[in-house]
mmCIF file of C-alpha atoms in Angstrom:
data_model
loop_
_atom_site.group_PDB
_atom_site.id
_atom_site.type_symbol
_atom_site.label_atom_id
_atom_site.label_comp_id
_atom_site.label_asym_id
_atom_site.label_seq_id
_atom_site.Cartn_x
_atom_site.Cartn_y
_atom_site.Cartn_z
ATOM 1 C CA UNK A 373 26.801 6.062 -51.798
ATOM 2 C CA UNK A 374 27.748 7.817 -48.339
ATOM 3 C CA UNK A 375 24.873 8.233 -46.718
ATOM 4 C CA UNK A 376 25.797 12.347 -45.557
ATOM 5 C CA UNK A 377 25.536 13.201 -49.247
ATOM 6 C CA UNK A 378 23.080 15.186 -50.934
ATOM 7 C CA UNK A 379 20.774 12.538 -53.250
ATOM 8 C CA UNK A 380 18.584 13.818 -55.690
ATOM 9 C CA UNK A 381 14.937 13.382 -55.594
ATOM 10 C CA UNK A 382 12.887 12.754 -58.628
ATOM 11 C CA UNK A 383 11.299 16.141 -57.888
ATOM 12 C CA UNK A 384 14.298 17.846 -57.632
ATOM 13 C CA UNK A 385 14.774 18.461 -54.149
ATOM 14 C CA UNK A 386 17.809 17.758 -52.491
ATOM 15 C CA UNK A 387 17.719 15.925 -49.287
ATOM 16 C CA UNK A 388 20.466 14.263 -47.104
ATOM 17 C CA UNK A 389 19.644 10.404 -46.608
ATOM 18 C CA UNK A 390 19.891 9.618 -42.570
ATOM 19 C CA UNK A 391 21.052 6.420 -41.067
ATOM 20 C CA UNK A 392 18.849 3.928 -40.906
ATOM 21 C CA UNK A 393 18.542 0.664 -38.062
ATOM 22 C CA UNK A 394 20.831 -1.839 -40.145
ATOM 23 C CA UNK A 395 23.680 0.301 -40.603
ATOM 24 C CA UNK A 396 27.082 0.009 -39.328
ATOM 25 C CA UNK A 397 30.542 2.040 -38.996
ATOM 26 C CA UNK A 398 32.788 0.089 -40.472
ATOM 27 C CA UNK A 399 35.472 0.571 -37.685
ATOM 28 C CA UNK A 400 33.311 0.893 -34.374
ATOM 29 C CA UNK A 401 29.778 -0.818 -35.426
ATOM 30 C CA UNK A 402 28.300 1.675 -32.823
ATOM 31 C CA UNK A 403 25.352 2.642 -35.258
ATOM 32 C CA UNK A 404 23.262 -0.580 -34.324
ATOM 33 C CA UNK A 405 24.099 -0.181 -30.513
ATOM 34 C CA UNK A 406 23.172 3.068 -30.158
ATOM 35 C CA UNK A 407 19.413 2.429 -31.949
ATOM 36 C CA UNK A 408 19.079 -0.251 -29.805
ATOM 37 C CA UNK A 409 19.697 1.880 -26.852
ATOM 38 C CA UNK A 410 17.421 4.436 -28.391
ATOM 39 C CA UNK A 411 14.527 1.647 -28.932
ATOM 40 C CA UNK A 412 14.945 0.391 -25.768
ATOM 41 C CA UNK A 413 14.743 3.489 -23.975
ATOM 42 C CA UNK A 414 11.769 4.242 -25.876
ATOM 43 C CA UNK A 415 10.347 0.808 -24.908
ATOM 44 C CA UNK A 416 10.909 1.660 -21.323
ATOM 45 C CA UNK A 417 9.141 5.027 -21.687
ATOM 46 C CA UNK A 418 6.052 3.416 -23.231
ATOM 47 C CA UNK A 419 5.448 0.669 -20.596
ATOM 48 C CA UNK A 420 6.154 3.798 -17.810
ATOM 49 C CA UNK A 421 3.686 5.819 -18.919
ATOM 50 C CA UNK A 422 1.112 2.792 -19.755
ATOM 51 C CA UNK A 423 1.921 1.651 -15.882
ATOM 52 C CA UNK A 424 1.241 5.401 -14.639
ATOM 53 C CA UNK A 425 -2.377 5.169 -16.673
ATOM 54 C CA UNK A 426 -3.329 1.722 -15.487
ATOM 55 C CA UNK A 427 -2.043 2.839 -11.927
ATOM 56 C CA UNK A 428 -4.432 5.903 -12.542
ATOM 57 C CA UNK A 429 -7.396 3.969 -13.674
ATOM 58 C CA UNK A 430 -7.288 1.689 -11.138
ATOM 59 C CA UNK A 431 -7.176 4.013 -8.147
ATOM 60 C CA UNK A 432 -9.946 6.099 -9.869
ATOM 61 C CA UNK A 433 -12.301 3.201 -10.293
ATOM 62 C CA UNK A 434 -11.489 2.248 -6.360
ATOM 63 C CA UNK A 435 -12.184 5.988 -5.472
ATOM 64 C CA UNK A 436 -15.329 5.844 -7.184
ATOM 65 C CA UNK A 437 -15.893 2.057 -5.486
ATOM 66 C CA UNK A 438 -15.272 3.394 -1.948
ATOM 67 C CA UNK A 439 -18.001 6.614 -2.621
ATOM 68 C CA UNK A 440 -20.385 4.678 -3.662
ATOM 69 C CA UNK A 441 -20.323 2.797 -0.743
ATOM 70 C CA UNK A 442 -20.064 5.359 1.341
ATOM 71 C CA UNK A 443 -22.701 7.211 0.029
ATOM 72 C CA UNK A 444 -25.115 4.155 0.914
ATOM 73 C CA UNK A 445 -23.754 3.671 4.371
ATOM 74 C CA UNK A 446 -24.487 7.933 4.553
ATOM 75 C CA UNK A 447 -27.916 7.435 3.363
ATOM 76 C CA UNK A 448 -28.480 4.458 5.740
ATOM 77 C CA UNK A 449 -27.184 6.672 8.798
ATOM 78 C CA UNK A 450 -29.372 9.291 7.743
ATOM 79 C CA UNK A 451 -32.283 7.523 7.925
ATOM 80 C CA UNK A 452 -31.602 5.289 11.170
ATOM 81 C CA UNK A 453 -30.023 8.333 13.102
ATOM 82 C CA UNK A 454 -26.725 8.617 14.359
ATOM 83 C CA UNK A 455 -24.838 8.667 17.668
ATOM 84 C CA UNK A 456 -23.737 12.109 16.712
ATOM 85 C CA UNK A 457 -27.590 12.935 16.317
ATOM 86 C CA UNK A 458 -28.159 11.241 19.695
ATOM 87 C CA UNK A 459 -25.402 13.491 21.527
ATOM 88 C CA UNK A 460 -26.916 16.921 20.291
ATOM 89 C CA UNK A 461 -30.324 15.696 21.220
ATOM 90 C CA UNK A 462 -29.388 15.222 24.938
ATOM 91 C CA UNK A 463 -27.632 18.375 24.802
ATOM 92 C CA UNK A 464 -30.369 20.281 23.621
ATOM 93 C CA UNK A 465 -32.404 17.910 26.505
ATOM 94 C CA UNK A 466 -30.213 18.988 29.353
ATOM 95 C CA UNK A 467 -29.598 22.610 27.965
ATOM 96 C CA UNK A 468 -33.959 22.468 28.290
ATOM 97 C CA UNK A 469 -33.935 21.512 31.907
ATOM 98 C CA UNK A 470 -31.551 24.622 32.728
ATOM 99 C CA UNK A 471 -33.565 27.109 30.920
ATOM 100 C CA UNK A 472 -36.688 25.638 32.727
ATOM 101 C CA UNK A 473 -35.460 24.765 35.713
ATOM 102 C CA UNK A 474 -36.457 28.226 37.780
ATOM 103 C CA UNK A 475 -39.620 27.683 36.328
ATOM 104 C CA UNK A 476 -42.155 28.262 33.095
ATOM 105 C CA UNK A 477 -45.097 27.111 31.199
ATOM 106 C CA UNK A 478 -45.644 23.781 30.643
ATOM 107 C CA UNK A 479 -45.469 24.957 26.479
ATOM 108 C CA UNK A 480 -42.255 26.117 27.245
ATOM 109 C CA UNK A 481 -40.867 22.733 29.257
ATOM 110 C CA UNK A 482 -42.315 20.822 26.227
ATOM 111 C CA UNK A 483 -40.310 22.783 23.668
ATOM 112 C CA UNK A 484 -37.268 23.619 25.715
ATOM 113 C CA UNK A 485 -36.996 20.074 26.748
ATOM 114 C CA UNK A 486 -38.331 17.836 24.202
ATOM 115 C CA UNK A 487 -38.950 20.307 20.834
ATOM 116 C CA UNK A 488 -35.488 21.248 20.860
ATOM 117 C CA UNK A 489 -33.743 17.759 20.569
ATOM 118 C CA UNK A 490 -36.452 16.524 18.053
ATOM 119 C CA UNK A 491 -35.042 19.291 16.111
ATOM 120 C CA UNK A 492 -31.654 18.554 16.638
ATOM 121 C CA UNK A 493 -31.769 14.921 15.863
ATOM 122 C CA UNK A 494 -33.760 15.623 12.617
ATOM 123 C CA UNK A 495 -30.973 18.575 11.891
ATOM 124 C CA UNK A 496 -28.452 15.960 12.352
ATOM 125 C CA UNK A 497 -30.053 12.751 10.414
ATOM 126 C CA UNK A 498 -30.598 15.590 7.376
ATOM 127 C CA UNK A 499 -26.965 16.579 7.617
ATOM 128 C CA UNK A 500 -26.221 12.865 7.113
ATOM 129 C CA UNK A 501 -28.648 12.297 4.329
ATOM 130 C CA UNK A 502 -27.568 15.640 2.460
ATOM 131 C CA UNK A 503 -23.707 13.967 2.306
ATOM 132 C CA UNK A 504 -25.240 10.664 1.061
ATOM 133 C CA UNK A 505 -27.191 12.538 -1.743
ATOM 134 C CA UNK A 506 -23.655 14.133 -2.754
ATOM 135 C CA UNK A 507 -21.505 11.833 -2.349
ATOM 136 C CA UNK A 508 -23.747 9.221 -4.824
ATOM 137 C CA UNK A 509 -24.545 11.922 -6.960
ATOM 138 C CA UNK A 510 -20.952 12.542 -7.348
ATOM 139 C CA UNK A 511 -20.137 8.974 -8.436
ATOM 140 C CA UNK A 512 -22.897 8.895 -10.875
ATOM 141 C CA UNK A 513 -22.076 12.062 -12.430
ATOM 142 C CA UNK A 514 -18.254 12.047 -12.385
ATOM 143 C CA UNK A 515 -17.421 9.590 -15.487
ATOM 144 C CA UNK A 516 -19.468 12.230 -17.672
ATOM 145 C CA UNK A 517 -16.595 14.651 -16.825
ATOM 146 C CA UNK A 518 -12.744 14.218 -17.463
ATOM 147 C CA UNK A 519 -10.767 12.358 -19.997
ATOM 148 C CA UNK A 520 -13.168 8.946 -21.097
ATOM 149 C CA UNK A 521 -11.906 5.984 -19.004
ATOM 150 C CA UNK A 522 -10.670 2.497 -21.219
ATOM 151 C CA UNK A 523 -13.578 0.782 -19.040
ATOM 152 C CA UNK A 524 -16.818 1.966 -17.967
ATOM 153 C CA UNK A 525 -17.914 1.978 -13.980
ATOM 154 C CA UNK A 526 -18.535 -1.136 -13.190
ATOM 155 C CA UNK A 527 -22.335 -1.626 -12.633
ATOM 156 C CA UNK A 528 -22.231 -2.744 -8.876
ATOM 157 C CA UNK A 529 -20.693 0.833 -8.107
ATOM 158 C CA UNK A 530 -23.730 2.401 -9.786
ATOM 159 C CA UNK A 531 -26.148 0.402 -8.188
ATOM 160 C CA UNK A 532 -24.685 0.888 -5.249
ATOM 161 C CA UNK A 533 -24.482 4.439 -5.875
ATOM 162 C CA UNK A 534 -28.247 5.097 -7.053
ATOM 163 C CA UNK A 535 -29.108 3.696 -3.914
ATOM 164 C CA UNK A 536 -27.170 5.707 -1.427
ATOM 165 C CA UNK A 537 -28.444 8.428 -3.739
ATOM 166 C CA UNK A 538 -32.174 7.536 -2.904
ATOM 167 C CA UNK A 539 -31.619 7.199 0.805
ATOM 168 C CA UNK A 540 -29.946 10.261 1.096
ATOM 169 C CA UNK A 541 -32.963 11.893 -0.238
ATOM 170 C CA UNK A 542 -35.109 9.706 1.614
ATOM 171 C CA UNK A 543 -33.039 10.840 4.573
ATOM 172 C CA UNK A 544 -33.740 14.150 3.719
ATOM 173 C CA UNK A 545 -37.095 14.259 3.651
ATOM 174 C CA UNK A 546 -37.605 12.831 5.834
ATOM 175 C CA UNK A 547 -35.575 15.542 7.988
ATOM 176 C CA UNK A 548 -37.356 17.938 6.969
ATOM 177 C CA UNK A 549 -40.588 16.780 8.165
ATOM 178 C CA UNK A 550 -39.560 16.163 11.236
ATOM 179 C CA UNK A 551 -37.778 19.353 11.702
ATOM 180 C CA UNK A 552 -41.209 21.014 10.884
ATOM 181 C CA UNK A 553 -43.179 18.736 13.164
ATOM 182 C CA UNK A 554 -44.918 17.338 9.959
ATOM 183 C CA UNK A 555 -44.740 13.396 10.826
ATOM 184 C CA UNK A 556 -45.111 13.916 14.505
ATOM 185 C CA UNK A 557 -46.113 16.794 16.066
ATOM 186 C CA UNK A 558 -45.332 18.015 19.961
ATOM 187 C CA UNK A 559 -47.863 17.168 22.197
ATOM 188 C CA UNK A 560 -49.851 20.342 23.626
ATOM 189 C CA UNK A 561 -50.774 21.153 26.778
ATOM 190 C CA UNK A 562 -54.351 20.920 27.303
ATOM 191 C CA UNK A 563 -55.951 24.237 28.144
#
């Protein structure tokens, strides 16, 4: 039967039969050829785009890796204090001997001079601690959005994660109460 003719169904429809893999032209034989190309092209495809995922899963699972840790080194800086934080504090130091240098209260020397970069090195350290909370609450949270990765986060990343979440927050609160002069307060003048 040639395979461009009508065949009849045992429904009665009428459909054209297509060529199939193991055909041939009888003067060329280009049928076969031609569905190997078509397979192997197909083949190629396949592996490309499975290459592009792994490629993509891989570099997601490093990005998450990499925040994690940096959200505990953060969280570490933001309890310890930072060189940054040390740098604004003898600004605010230096910018509290000009104000007082013509003179003024001995209050006013002990805020101007020593208040001031307290509060900028706890402004600073919170700043720090603030990114570590984000950054580990980021890599915690993100597998819960997006398309579901073939593997889960590896554990390491999460514990490493939960704990630059905890010392950011540590970091914060810490912060905070030293901003507000709740751990340590500024000594008084007497009188």
């Amino acid at each position: 039967m040639n395979p461009t003719t009508p065949e009849a169904v045992a429904d009665g429809a009428k459909t054209t039969e297509e060529t199939t893999e193991g055909t041939t032209d009888e003067t060329t034989g280009t049928t076969d050829r031609v569905t190997a190309e078509t397979d192997a092209e197909t083949d190629a495809d396949a592996v490309e785009e499975s290459d592009d995922d792994t490629a993509e899963e891989t570099s997601g699972r490093l990005a998450a890796a990499s925040a994690a840790v940096v959200s505990a080194g953060l969280g570490v800086v933001g309890l310890t204090g930072a060189w940054s934080g040390r740098v604004a504090a003898e600004r605010e130091t230096l910018i509290g001997q000009i104000k007082t240098s013509s003179g003024g209260s001995a209050a006013q020397q002990i805020n101007e001079i020593y208040g001031d970069a307290w509060h900028a090195t706890a402004l600073v350290n919170g700043l720090f601690g603030l990114l570590a909370l984000l950054v580990g609450g980021y890599v915690l949270v993100r597998p819960a959005f997006g398309a579901p990765a073939r593997q889960p986060q590896a554990g390491w990343v999460r514990a490493v994660a939960r704990g630059g979440l905890v010392l950011g927050i540590l970091g914060v609160l810490i912060s905070v109460a030293m901003y507000f002069d709740l751990i340590v307060a500024l000594p008084t003048t007497a009188g």
